[in-house]
PDB file of C-alpha atoms in Angstrom:
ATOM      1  CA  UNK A 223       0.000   0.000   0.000  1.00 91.00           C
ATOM      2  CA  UNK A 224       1.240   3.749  -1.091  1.00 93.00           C
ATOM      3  CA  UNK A 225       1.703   6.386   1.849  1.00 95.00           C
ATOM      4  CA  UNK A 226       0.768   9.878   2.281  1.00 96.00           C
ATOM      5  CA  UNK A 227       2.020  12.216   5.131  1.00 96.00           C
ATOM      6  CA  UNK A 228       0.721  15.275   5.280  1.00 94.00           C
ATOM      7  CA  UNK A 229       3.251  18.174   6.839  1.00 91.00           C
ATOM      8  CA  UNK A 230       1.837  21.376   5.869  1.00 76.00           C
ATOM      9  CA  UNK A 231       0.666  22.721   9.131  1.00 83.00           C
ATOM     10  CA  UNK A 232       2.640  26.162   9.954  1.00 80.00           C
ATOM     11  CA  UNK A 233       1.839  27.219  13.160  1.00 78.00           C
ATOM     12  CA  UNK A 234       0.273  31.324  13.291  1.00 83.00           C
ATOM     13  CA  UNK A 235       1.765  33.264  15.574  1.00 88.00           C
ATOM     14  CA  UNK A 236      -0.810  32.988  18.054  1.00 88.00           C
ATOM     15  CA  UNK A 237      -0.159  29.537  18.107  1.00 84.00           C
ATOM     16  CA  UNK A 238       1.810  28.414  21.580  1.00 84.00           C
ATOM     17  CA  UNK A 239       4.015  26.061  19.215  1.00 83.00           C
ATOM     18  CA  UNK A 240       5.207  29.173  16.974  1.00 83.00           C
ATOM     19  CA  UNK A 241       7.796  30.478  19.366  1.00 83.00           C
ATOM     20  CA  UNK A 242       9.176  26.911  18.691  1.00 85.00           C
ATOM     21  CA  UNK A 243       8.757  26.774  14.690  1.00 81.00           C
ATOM     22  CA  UNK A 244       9.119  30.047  14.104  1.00 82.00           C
ATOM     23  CA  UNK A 245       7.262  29.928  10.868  1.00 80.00           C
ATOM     24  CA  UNK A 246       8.398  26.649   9.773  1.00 83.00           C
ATOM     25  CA  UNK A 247       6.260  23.222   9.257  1.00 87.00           C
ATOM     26  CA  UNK A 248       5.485  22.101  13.182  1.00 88.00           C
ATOM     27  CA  UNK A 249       6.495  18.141  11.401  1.00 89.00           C
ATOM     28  CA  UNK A 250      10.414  20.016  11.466  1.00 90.00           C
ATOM     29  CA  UNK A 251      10.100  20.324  15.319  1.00 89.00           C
ATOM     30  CA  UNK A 252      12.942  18.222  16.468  1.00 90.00           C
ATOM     31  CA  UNK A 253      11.867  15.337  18.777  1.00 90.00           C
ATOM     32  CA  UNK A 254      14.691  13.567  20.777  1.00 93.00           C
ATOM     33  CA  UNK A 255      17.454  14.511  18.517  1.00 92.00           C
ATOM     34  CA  UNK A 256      15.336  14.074  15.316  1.00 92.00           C
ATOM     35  CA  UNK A 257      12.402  16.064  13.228  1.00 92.00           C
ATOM     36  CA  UNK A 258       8.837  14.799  13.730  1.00 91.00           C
ATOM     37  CA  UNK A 259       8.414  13.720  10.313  1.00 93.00           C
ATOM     38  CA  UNK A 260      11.710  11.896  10.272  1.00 93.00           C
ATOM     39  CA  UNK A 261      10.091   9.231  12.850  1.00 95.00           C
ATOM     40  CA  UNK A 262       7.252   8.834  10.992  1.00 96.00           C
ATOM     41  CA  UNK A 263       8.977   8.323   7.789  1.00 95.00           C
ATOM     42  CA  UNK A 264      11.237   5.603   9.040  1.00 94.00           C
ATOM     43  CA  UNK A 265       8.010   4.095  10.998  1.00 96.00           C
ATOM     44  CA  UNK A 266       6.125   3.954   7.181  1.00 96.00           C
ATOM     45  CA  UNK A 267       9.568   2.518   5.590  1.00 94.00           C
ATOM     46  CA  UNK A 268      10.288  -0.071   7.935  1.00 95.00           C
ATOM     47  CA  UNK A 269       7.104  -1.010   7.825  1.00 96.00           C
ATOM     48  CA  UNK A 270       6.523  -4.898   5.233  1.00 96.00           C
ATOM     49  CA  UNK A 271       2.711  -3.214   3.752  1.00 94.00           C
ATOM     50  CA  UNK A 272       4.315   0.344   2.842  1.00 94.00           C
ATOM     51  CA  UNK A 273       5.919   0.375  -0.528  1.00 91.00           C
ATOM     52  CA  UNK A 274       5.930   3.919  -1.857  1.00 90.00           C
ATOM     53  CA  UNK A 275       5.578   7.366   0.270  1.00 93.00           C
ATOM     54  CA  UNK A 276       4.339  10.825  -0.810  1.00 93.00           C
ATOM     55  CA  UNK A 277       5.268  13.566   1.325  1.00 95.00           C
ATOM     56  CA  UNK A 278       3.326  16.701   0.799  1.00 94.00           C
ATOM     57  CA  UNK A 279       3.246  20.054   2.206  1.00 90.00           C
ATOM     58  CA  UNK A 280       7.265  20.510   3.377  1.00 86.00           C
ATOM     59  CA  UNK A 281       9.682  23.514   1.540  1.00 77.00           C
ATOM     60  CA  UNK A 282      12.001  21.302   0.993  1.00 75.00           C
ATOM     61  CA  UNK A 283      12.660  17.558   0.780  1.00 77.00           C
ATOM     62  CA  UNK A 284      14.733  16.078   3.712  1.00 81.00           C
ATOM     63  CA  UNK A 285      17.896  14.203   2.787  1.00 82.00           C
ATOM     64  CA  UNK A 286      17.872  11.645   4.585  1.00 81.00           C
ATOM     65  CA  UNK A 287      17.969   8.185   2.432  1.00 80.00           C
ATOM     66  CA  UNK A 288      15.157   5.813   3.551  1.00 83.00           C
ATOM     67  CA  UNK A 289      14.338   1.862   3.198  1.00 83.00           C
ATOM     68  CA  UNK A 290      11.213   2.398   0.767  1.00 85.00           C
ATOM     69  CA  UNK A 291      10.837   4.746  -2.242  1.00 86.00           C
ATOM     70  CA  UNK A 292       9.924   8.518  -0.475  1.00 88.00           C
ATOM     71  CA  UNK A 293       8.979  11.422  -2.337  1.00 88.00           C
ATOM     72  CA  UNK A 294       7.772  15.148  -1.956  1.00 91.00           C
ATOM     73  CA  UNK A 295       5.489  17.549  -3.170  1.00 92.00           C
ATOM     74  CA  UNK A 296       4.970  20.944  -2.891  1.00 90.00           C
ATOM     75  CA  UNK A 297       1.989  21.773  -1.066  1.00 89.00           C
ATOM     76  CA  UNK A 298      -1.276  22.808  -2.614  1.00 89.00           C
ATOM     77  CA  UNK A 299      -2.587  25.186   0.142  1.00 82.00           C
ATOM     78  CA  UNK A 300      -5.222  22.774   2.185  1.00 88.00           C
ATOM     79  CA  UNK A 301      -5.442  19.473   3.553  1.00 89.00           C
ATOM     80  CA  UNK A 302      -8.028  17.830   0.713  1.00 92.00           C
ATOM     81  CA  UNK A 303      -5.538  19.952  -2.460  1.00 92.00           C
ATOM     82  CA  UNK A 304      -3.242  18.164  -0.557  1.00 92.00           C
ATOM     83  CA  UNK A 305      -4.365  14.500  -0.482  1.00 92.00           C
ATOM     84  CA  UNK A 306      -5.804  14.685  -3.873  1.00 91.00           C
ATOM     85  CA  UNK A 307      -2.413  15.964  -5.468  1.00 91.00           C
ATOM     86  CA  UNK A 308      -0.170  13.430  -3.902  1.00 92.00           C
ATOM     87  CA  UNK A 309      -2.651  10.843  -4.728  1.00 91.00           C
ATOM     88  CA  UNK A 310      -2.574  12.014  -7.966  1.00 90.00           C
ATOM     89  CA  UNK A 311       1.550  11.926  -8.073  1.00 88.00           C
ATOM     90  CA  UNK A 312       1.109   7.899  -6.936  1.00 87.00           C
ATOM     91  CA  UNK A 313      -1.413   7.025  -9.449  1.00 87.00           C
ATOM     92  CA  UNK A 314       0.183   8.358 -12.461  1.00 85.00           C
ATOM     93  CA  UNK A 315       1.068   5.637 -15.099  1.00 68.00           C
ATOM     94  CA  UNK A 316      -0.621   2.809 -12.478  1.00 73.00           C
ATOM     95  CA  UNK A 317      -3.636   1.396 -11.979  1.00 75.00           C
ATOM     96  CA  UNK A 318      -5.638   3.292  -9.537  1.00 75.00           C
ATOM     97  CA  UNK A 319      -5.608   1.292  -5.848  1.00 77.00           C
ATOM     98  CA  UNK A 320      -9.082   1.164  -3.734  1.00 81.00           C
ATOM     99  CA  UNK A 321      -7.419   2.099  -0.546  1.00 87.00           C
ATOM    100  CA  UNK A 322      -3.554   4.474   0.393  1.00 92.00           C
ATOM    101  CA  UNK A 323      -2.670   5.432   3.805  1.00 96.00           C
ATOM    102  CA  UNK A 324      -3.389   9.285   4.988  1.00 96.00           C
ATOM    103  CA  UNK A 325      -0.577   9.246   7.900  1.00 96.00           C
ATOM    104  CA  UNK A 326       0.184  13.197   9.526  1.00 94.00           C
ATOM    105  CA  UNK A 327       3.400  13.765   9.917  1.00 94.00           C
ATOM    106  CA  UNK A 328       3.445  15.164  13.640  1.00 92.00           C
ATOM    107  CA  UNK A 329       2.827  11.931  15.118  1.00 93.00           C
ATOM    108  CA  UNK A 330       6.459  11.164  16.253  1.00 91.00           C
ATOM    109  CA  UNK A 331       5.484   7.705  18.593  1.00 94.00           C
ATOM    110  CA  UNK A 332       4.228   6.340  15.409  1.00 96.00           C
ATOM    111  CA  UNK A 333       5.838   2.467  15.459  1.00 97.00           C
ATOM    112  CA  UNK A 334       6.150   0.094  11.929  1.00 97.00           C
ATOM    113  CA  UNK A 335       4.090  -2.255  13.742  1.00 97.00           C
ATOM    114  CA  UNK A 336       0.920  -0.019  14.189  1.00 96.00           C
ATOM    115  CA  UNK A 337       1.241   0.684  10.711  1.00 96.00           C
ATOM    116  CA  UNK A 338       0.937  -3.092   9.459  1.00 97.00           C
ATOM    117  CA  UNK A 339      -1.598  -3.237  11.775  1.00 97.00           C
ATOM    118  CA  UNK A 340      -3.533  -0.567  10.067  1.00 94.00           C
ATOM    119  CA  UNK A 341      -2.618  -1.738   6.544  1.00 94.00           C
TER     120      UNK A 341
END
């Protein structure tokens, strides 16, 4: 099963967490020694039913190299322009699947386990 993770949420500045982001996606708050989004991407790539992810809503892609195929997209302003663009990015050239995975990317306790559970 295909992936997305949503990280587009940028905290206002009424927001308690925007003294900590500062402007910046609240999935790039660092989490014992690591972004959010970082555990949930290795969670979804060590996981056996993940095969590809779709990251959308981020500036910029992270560099880190991952176990399963991970890629980003610019995001389209909302949560549904969101969902419907990256699942438009994993069904290009490929049969349509009945069901992907909507996974936000602030949930840092996120395990591989839960996710095959899920799947």
């Amino acid at each position: 099963m295909d992936a997305i993770v949503t990280a587009g949420g940028i905290p206002e500045v009424d927001d308690p967490l925007y003294s900590f982001t500062q402007g910046n996606p609240k999935v790039l708050l660092e989490l014992a020694g690591k972004p959010m989004i970082q555990w949930v991407l290795e969670a979804l790539a060590a996981a056996d039913g993940v095969e590809r992810i779709a990251v959308i809503g981020l500036p910029v892609p992270l560099s880190i190299p991952f176990a399963r195929p991970v890629f980003f997209l610019e995001g389209k302003g909302d949560l549904l322009a969101n969902v419907r663009s990256a699942a438009g990015e994993l069904f290009k050239g490929g049969p349509c699947p009945e069901r992907v995975l909507l996974v936000s990317g602030d949930v840092p306790s996120i395990q591989a386990a839960m996710v095959d559970w899920i799947i």
